[in-house]
Coordinates of C-alpha atoms and ligand atoms in Angstrom, one line a residue:
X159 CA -17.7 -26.5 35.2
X160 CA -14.2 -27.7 34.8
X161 CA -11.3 -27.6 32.1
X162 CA -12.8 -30.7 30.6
X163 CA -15.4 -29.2 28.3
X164 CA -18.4 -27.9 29.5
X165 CA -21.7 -30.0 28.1
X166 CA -23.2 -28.4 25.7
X167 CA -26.7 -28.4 26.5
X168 CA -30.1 -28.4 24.3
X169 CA -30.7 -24.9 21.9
X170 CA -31.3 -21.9 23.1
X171 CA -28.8 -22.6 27.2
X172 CA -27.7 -19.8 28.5
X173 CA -25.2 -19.3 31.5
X174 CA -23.3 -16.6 33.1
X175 CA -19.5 -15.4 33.8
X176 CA -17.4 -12.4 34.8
X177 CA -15.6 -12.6 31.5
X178 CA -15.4 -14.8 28.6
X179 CA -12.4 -15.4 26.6
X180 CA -12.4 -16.3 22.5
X181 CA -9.5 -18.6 22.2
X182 CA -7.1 -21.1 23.5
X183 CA -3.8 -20.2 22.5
X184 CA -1.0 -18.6 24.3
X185 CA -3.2 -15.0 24.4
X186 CA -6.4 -16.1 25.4
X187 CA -5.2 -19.1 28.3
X188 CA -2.9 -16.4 29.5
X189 CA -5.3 -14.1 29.8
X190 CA -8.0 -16.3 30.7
X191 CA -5.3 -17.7 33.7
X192 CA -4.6 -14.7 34.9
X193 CA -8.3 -13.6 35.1
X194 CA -8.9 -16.4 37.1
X195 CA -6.0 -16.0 39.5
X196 CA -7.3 -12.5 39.9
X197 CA -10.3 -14.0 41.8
X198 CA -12.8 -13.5 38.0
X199 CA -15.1 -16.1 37.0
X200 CA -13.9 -17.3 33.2
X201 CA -15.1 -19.1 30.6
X202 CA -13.3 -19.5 27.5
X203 CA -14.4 -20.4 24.0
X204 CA -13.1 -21.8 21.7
X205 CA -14.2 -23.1 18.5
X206 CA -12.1 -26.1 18.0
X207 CA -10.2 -28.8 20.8
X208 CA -8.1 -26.7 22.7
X209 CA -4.9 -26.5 21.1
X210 CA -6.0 -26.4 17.5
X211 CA -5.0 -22.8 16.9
X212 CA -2.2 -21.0 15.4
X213 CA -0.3 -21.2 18.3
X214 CA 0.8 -24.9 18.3
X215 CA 2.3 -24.5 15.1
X216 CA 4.3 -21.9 16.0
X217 CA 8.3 -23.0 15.4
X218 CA 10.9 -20.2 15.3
X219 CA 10.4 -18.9 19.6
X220 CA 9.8 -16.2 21.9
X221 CA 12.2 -12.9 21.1
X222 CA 12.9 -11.9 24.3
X223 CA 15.9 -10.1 26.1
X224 CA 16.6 -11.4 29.6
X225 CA 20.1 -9.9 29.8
X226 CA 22.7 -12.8 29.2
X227 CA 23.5 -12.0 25.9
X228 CA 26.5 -9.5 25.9
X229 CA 25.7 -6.9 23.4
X230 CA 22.2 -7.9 23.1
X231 CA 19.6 -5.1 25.0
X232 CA 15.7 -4.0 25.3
X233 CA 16.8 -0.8 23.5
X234 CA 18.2 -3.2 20.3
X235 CA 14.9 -5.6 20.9
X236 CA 12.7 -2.2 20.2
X237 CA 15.3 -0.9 17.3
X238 CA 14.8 -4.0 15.6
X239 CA 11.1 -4.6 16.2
X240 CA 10.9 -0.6 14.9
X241 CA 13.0 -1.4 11.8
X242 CA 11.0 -4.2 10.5
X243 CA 7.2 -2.6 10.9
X244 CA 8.7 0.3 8.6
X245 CA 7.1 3.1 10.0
X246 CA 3.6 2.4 11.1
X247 CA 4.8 0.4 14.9
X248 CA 3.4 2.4 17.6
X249 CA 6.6 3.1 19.6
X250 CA 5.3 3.2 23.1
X251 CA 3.4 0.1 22.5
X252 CA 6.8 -1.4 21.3
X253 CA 8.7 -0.3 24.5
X254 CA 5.9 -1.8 26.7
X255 CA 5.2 -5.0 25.5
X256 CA 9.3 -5.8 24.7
X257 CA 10.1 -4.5 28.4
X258 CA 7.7 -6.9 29.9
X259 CA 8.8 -10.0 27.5
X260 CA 11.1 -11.4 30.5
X261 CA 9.4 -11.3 33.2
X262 CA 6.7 -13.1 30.9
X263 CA 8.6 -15.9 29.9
X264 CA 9.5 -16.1 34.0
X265 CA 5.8 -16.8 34.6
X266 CA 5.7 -19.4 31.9
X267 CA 8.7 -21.1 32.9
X268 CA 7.0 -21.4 36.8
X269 CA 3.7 -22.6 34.7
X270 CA 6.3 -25.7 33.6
X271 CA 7.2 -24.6 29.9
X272 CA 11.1 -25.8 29.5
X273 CA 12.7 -24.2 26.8
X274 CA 16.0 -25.7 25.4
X275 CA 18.9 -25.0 27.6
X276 CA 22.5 -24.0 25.6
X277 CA 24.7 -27.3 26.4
X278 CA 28.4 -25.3 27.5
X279 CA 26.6 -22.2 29.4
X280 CA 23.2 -23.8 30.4
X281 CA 21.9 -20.8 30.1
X282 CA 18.8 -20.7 27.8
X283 CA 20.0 -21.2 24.3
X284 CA 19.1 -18.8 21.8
X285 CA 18.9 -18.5 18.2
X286 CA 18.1 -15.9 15.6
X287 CA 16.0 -15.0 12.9
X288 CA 15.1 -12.4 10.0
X289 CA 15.7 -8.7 11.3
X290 CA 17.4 -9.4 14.9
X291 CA 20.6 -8.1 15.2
X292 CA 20.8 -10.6 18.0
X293 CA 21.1 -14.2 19.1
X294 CA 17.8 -13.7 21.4
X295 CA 15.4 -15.9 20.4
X296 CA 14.9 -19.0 23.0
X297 CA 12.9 -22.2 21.6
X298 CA 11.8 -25.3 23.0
X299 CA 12.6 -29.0 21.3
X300 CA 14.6 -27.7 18.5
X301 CA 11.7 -26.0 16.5
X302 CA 8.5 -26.9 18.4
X303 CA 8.2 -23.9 20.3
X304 CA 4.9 -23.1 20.5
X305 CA 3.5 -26.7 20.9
X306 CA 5.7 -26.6 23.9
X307 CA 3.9 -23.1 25.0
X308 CA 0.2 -24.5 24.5
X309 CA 1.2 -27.8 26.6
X310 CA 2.3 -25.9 29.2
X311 CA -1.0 -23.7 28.9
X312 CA -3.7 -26.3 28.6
X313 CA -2.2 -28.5 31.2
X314 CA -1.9 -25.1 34.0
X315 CA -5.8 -24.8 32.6
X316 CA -6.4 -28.4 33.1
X317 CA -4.7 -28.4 36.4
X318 CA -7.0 -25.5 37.4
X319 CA -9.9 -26.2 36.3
X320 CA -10.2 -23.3 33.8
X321 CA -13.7 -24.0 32.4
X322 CA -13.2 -24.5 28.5
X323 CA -16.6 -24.2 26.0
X324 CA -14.8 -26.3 23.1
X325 CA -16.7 -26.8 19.7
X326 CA -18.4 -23.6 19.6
X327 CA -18.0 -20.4 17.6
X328 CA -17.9 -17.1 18.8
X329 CA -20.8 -15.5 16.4
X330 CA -21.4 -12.0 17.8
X331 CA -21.2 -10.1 21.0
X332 CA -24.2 -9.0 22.9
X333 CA -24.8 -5.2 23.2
X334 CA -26.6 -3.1 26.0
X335 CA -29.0 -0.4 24.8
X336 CA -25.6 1.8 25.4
X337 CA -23.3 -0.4 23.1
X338 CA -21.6 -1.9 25.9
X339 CA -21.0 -5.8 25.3
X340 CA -22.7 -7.9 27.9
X341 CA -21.7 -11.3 26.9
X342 CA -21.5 -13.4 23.7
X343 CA -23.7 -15.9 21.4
X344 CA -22.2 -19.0 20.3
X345 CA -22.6 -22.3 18.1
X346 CA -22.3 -25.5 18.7
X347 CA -21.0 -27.8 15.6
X348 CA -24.2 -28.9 15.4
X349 CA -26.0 -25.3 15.1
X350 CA -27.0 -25.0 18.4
X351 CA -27.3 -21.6 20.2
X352 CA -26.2 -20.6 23.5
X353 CA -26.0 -17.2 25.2
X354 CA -22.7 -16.6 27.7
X355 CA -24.0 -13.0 29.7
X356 CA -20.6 -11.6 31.0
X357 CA -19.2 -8.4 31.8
X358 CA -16.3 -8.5 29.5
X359 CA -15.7 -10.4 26.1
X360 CA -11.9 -11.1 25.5
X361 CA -11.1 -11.8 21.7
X362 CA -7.9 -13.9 21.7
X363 CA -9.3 -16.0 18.4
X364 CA -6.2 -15.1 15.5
X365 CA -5.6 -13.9 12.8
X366 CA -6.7 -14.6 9.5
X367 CA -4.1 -16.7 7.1
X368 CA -7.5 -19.0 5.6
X369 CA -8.1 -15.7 3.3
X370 CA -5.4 -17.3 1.0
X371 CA -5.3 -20.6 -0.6
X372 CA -1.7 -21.3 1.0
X373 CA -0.8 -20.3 4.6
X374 CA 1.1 -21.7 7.7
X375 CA -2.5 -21.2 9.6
X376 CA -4.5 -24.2 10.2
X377 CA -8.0 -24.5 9.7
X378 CA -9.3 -22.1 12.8
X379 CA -7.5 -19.3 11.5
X380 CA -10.4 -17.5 9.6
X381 CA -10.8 -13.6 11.3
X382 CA -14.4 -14.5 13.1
X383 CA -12.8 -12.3 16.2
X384 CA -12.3 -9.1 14.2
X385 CA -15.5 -9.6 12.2
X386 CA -17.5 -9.8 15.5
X387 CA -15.7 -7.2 16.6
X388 CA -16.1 -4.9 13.4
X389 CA -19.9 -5.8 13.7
X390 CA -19.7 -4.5 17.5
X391 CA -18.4 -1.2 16.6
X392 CA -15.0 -1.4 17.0
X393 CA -12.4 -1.0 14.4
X394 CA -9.3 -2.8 12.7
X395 CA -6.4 -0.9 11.2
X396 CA -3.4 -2.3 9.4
X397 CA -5.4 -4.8 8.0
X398 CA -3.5 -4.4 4.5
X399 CA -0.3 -5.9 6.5
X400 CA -1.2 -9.7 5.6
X401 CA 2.8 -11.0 6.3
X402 CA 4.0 -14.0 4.2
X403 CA 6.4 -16.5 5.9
X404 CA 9.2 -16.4 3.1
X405 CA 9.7 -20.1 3.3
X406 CA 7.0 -23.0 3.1
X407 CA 7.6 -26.9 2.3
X408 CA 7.0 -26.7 -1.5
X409 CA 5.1 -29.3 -3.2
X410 CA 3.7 -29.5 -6.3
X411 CA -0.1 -28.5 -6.3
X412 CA -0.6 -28.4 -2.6
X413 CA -2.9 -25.9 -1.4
X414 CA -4.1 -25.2 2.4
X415 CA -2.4 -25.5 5.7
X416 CA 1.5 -25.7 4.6
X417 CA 4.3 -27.3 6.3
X418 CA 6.5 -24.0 7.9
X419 CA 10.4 -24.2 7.7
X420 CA 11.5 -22.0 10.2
X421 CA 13.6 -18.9 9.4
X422 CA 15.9 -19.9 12.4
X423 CA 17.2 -22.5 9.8
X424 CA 18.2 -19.3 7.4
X425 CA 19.3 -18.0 11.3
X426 CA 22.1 -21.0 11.9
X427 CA 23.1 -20.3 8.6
X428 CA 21.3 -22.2 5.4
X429 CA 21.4 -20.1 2.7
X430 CA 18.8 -19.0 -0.4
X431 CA 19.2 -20.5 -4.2
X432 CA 17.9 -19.7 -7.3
X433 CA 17.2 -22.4 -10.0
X434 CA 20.4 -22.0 -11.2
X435 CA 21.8 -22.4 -7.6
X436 CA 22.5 -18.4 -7.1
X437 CA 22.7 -16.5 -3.9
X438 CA 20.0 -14.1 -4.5
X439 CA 19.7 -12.4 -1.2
X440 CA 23.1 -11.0 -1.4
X441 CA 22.5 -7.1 -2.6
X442 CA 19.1 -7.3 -2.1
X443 CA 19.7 -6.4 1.5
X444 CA 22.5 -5.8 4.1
X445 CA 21.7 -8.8 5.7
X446 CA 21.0 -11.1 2.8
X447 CA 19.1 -14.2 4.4
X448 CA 18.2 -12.4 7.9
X449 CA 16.7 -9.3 6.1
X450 CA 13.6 -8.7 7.7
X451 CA 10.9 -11.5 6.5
X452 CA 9.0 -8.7 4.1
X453 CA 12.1 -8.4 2.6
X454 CA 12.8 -11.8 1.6
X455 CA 9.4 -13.0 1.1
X456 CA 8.8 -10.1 -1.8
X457 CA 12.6 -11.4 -3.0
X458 CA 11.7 -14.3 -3.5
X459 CA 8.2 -13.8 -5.4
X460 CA 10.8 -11.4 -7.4
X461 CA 13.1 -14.1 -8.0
X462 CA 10.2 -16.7 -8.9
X463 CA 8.8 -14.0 -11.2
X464 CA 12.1 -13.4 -13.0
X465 CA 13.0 -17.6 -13.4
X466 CA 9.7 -18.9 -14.0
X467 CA 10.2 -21.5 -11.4
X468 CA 7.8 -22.9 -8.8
X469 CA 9.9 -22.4 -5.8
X470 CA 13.8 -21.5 -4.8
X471 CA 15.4 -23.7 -2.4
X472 CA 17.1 -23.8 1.0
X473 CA 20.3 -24.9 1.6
X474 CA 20.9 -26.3 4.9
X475 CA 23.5 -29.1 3.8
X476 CA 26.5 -27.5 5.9
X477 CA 24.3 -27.4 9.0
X478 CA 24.9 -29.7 11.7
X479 CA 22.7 -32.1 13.5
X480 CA 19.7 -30.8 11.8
X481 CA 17.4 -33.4 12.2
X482 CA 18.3 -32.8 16.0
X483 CA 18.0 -29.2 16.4
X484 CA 14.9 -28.6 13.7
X485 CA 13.1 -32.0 14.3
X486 CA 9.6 -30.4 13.1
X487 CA 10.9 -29.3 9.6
X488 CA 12.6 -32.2 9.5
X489 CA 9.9 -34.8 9.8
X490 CA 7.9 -32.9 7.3
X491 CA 10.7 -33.0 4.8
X492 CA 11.2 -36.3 4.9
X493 CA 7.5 -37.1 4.5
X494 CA 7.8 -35.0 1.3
X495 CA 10.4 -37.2 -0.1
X496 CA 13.3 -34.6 1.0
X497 CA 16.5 -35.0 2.9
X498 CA 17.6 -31.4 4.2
X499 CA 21.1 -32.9 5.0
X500 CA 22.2 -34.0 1.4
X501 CA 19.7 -31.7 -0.3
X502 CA 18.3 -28.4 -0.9
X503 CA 14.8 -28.0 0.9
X504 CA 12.2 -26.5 -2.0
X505 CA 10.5 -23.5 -0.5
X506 CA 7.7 -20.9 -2.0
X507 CA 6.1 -17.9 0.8
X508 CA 2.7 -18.4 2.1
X509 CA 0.2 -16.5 4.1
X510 CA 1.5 -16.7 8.1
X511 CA 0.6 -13.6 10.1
X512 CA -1.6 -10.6 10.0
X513 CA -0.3 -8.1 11.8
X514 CA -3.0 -5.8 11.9
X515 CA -6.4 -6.4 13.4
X516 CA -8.6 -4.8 15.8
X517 CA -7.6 -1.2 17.7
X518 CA -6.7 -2.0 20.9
X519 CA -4.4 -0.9 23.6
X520 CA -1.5 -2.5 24.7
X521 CA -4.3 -3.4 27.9
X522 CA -6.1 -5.0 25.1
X523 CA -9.1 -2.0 25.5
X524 CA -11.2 -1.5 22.4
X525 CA -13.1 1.8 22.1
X526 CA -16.5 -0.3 22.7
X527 CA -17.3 -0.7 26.3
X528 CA -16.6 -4.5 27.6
X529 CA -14.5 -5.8 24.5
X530 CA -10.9 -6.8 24.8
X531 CA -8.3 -7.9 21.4
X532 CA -5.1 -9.3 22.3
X533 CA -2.8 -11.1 20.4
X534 CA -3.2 -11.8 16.6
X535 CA -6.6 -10.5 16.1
X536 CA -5.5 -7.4 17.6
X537 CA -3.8 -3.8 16.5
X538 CA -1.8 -3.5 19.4
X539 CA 0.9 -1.0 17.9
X540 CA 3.5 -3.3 18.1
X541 CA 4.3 -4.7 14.3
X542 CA 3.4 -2.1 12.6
X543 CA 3.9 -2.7 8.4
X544 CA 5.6 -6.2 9.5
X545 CA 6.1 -8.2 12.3
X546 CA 9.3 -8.9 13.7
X547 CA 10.2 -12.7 13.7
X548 CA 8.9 -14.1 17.3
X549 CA 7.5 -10.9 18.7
X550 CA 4.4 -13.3 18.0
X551 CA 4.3 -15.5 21.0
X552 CA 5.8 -12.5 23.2
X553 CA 3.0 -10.4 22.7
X554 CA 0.7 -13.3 23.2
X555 CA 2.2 -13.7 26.8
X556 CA 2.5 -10.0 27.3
X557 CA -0.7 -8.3 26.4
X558 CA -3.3 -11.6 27.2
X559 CA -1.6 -11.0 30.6
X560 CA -2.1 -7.5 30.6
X561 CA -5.4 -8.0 29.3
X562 CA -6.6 -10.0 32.0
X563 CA -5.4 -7.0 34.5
X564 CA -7.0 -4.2 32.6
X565 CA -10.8 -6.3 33.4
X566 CA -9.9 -7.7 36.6
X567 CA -9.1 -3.5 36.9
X568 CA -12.4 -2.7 34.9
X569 CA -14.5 -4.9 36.8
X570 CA -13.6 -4.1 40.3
X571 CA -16.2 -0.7 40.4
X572 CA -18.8 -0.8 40.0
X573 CA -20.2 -2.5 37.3
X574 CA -22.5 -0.5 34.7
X575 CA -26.3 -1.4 34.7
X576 CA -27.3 -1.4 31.3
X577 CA -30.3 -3.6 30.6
X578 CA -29.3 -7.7 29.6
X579 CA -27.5 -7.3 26.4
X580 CA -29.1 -8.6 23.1
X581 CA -27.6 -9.6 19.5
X582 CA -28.9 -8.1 16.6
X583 CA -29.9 -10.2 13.9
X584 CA -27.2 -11.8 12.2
X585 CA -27.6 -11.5 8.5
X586 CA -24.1 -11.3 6.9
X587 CA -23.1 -11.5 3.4
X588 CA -22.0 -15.1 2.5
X589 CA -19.1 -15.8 -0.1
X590 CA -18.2 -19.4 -0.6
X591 CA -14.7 -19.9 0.6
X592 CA -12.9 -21.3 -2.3
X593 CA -14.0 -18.2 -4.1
X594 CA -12.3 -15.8 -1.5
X595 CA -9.1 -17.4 -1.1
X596 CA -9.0 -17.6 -5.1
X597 CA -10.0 -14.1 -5.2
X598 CA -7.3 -13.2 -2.5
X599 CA -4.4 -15.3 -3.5
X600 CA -4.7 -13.7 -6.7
X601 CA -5.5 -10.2 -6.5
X602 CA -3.8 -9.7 -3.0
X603 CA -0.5 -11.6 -2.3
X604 CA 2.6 -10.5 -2.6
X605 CA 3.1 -7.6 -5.6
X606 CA -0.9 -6.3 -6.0
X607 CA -1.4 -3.5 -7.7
X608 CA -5.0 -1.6 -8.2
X609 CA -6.8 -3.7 -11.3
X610 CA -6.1 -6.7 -9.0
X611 CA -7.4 -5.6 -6.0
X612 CA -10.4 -4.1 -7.6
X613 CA -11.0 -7.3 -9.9
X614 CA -10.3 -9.6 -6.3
X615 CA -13.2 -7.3 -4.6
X616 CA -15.7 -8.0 -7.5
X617 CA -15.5 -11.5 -7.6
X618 CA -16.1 -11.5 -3.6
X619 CA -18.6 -9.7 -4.4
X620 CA -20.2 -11.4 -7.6
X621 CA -20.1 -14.3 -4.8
X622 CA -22.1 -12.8 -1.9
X623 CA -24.7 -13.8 -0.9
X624 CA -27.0 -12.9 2.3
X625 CA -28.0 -15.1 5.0
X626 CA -27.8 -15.9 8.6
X627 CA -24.9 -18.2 9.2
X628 CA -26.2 -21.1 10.9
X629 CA -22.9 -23.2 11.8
X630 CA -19.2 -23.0 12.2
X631 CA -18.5 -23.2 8.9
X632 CA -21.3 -20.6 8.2
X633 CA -19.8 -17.8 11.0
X634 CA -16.1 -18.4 9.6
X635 CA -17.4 -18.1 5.8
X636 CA -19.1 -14.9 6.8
X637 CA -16.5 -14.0 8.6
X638 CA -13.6 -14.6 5.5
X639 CA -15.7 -12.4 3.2
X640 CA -16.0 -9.9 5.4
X641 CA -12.4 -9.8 5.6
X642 CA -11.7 -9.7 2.6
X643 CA -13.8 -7.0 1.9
X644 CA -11.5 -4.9 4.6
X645 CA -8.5 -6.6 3.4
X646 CA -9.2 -5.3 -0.5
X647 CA -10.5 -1.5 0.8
X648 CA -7.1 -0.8 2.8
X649 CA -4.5 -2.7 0.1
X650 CA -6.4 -0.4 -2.6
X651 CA -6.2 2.5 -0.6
X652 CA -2.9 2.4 0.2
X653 CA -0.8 3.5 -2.8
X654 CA 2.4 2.7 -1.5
X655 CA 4.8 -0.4 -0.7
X656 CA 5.1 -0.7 2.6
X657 CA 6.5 -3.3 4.8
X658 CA 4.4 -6.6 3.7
X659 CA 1.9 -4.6 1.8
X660 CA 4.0 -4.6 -1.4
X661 CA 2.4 -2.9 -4.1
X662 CA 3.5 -3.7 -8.2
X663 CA 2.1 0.3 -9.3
X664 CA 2.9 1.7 -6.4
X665 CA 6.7 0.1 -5.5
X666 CA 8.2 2.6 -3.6
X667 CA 7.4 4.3 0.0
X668 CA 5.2 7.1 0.0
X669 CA 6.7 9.6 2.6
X670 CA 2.9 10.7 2.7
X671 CA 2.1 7.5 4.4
X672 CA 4.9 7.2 6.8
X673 CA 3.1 7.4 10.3
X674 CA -0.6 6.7 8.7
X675 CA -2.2 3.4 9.9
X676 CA -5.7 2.9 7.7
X677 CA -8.9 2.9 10.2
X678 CA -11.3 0.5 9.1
X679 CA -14.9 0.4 10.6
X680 CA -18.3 -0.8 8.3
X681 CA -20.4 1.4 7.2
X682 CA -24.8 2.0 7.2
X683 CA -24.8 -0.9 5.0
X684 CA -21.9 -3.2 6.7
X685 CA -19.8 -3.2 4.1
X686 CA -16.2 -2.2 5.6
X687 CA -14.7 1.1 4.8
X688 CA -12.1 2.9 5.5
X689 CA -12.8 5.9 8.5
X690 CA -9.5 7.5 9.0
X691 CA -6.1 7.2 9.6
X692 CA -4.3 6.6 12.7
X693 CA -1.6 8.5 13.5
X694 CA 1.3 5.9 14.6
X695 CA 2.1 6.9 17.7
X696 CA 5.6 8.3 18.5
X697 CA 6.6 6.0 15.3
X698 CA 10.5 6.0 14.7
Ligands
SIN291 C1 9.4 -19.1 12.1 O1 9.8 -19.9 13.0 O2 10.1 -18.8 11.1 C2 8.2 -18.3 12.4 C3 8.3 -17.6 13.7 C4 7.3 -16.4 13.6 O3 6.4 -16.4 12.8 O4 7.5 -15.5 14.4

């Protein structure tokens, strides 16, 4: 097998691996890299080309303190990262992950990743986005961070020979008679089945933006990883904490994948207007523009609200060199018909991030036996109510790293004997996908209150059907309604606003909910409910 993709052979192939990995983005080919180093067979999945994920998309950087910013520390990196998830970050899990951030970005540097240099110093330069009280984020040409991170992955995976299963879907894990996951059925894109027996299953597939008609999140980004992982016995928490980039491209009547504008434009000093060309961010927040992205993303649905307008606008006229500095956001303004050097760029929020996901340790350990969640589709503890701006790709290179330790560490006893593993059969309730994002942009954006939620969940419902998905776009469809379902359950459980759960009848913070993270887990029938709450540990 080598980095070129593995053939996909006839219906019904199976092969074996020490441990497979869901997803080529920075998580997963970190961790999948590492695994390999550490002497493990890998295999990773991946349901797509390689670098079709969220990850490539990416713009802002990596937040990361590697001590040559006077004034800027670890111990501000963690205040600020605590500050933004409003309660509900797990603080140890915080510490860890932002402690390890440097030497990180070290080990992707020596993979080949260049990241923009500051012309007079020549140190790395830096920039800074909603909620750091610090020039610390470093970026790669201008604004195309994270296509810079997955070159630099795929081409160390190339360069390996990392085997890499491309065009097939993750659709469940396979279980031991003692729930343990022994490996992972997949589908090709033309329905075919195939069987990878492993020891460990690493989810590193994303989040899941595609719940709502307008996102950042390409195509991939559906939630198949913590619907598998639901269906495996595990749990999600935090799922409520869907995080809406405050500023897309605006165009009339364009739905989908929309074109980001990075809030390190609001961080080199652009500025927010109203229709009638108002400042609005000023008394909203101490830091007006660079509030935390909650902040300004429920501003500006305020703002549109109040004015009736489609969009406000971003003023980055007295920048300079923009084209030069944000060539990504530039390129897609100009295909829009806009010139963000002689006018104001017209921006609306969309879905970008889920910060919540599946329970996992900052070792990427799920409470079933064999199954790993890193990155996006995981609950690490680290964003709590809303993620800080570019803790993204750190925790990507942090915990898939980490991840690929805690099996290598796993593995090395001896391995439990537990009978081959087999998948139950995968009936799953069906909603057509149109229906959910509808349902979801409606009834579960930004400002929801309970009649929305509740009318959102009955037209998922009023949609479902049951089947056995029998393709890619069958696993992710199941997998969208599914999520939803969890989605709806936590937002209407939660009576509060909270970070980016912002809630119309319930507006304020509920002292009540201060260190409670909703535990989500499905039920006899499958249907998601809500199990508990998780204590946030050690939460500021
Ligand atoms: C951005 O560049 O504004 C997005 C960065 C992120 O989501 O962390």
């Amino acid at each position: 097998m080598s980095a070129a993709s593995m053939p996909a052979p006839a219906s019904g192939w199976e092969a074996a691996a020490d441990v497979v990995v869901v997803g080529s983005g920075v998580t997963g080919l970190t961790a999948a890299l590492d695994a390999a180093e550490a002497g493990l067979r890998v295999v990773v999945v991946t349901k797509d080309v390689a670098d079709a994920g969220c990850t490539r998309w990416a713009q802002g950087g990596v937040a990361v303190v590697v001590g040559d910013v006077p004034g800027d520390s670890l111990e501000a990196h963690v205040a600020d990262t605590l500050a933004a998830g409003g309660g509900l970050n797990d603080a140890a899990a915080v510490a860890t992950i932002i402690a390890e951030g440097p030497s990180a970005v070290r080990r992707l540097q020596a993979r080949g990743a260049i990241f923009d240099p500051d012309p007079d110093s020549g140190r790395l330069a830096r920039t800074r986005e909603g909620g750091h009280s610090a020039f610390r984020v470093v970026h790669a040409g201008g604004d195309a961070t994270g296509a810079e991170v997955e070159r630099t992955l795929v081409a160390t995976a190339a360069g390996q020979g990392l085997p890499l299963l491309t065009g097939h879907v993750a659709v469940d894990a396979l279980r031991d008679d003692h729930g343990r996951v022994t490996g992972l059925a997949v589908l090709d894109d033309l329905g075919r089945s195939g069987v990878l027996h492993a020891s460990a299953v690493v989810l590193a597939s994303g989040g899941y933006g595609q719940l709502f008609a307008s996102t950042t999140n390409p195509q991939t980004a559906t939630g198949d990883g913590i619907a598998l992982a639901l269906r495996a016995g595990a749990t999600a928490a935090d799922l409520e904490f869907v995080q809406f980039h405050p500023t897309v491209l605006h165009t009339p009547g364009a739905s989908g994948r929309r074109p980001l504008v990075t809030e390190a434009v609001r961080g080199e000093g652009a500025l927010l207007l109203d229709r009638a060309g108002r400042r609005f961010m000023l008394g909203v927040h101490p830091q007006a523009e660079l509030a935390p992205r909650d902040v300004v993303a429920a501003a500006i649905t305020r703002r549109l609200a109040e004015t009736g307008a489609e969009c406000v606008w971003l003023d980055a006229t007295g920048l300079d060199g923009f084209a030069a500095r944000f060539p990504t956001v530039y390129a897609a303004c100009r295909a829009a018909g806009v010139d963000p050097t002689r006018e104001p760029i017209p921006v609306t929020p969309a879905a970008h991030y889920s910060c919540g996901g599946v329970v996992a340790d900052v070792d990427g350990r799920t409470a079933v036996p064999g199954l790993y969640a890193a990155g996006e589709v995981a609950r690490s503890g680290l964003h709590g109510a809303n993620r800080l701006a570019s803790n993204s790709l750190l925790e990507g290179l942090v915990v898939g790293a980490r991840a690929a330790r805690a099996v290598a560490a796993d593995l090395a006893g001896p391995r439990p004997m537990g009978g081959p593993g087999r998948v139950l059969p995968a009936v799953a309730g069906i909603a057509d996908r149109w229906t959910v994002q509808r349902a979801m942009t409606t009834g579960a954006g930004i400002g929801r209150d309970g009649a929305g939620l509740a009318a959102a969940s009955d037209a998922v419902e009023a949609a479902t059907l049951l089947g056995a998905p029998i393709d890619r776009a069958g696993v992710e469809d199941a997998a969208l309604t599914l999520l939803a379902q969890a989605v709806l359950v936590a937002a209407g459980t939660r009576t509060e606003s909270r970070g980016c759960h912002v809630r119309t009848d319930f507006p304020e913070r509920d002292d009540r909910w201060q260190r409670a993270s909703l535990v989500v887990g499905l039920d006899s029938s499958g249907a998601p409910a809500v199990r508990s709450e998780l204590a946030a540990a050690g939460a500021a």
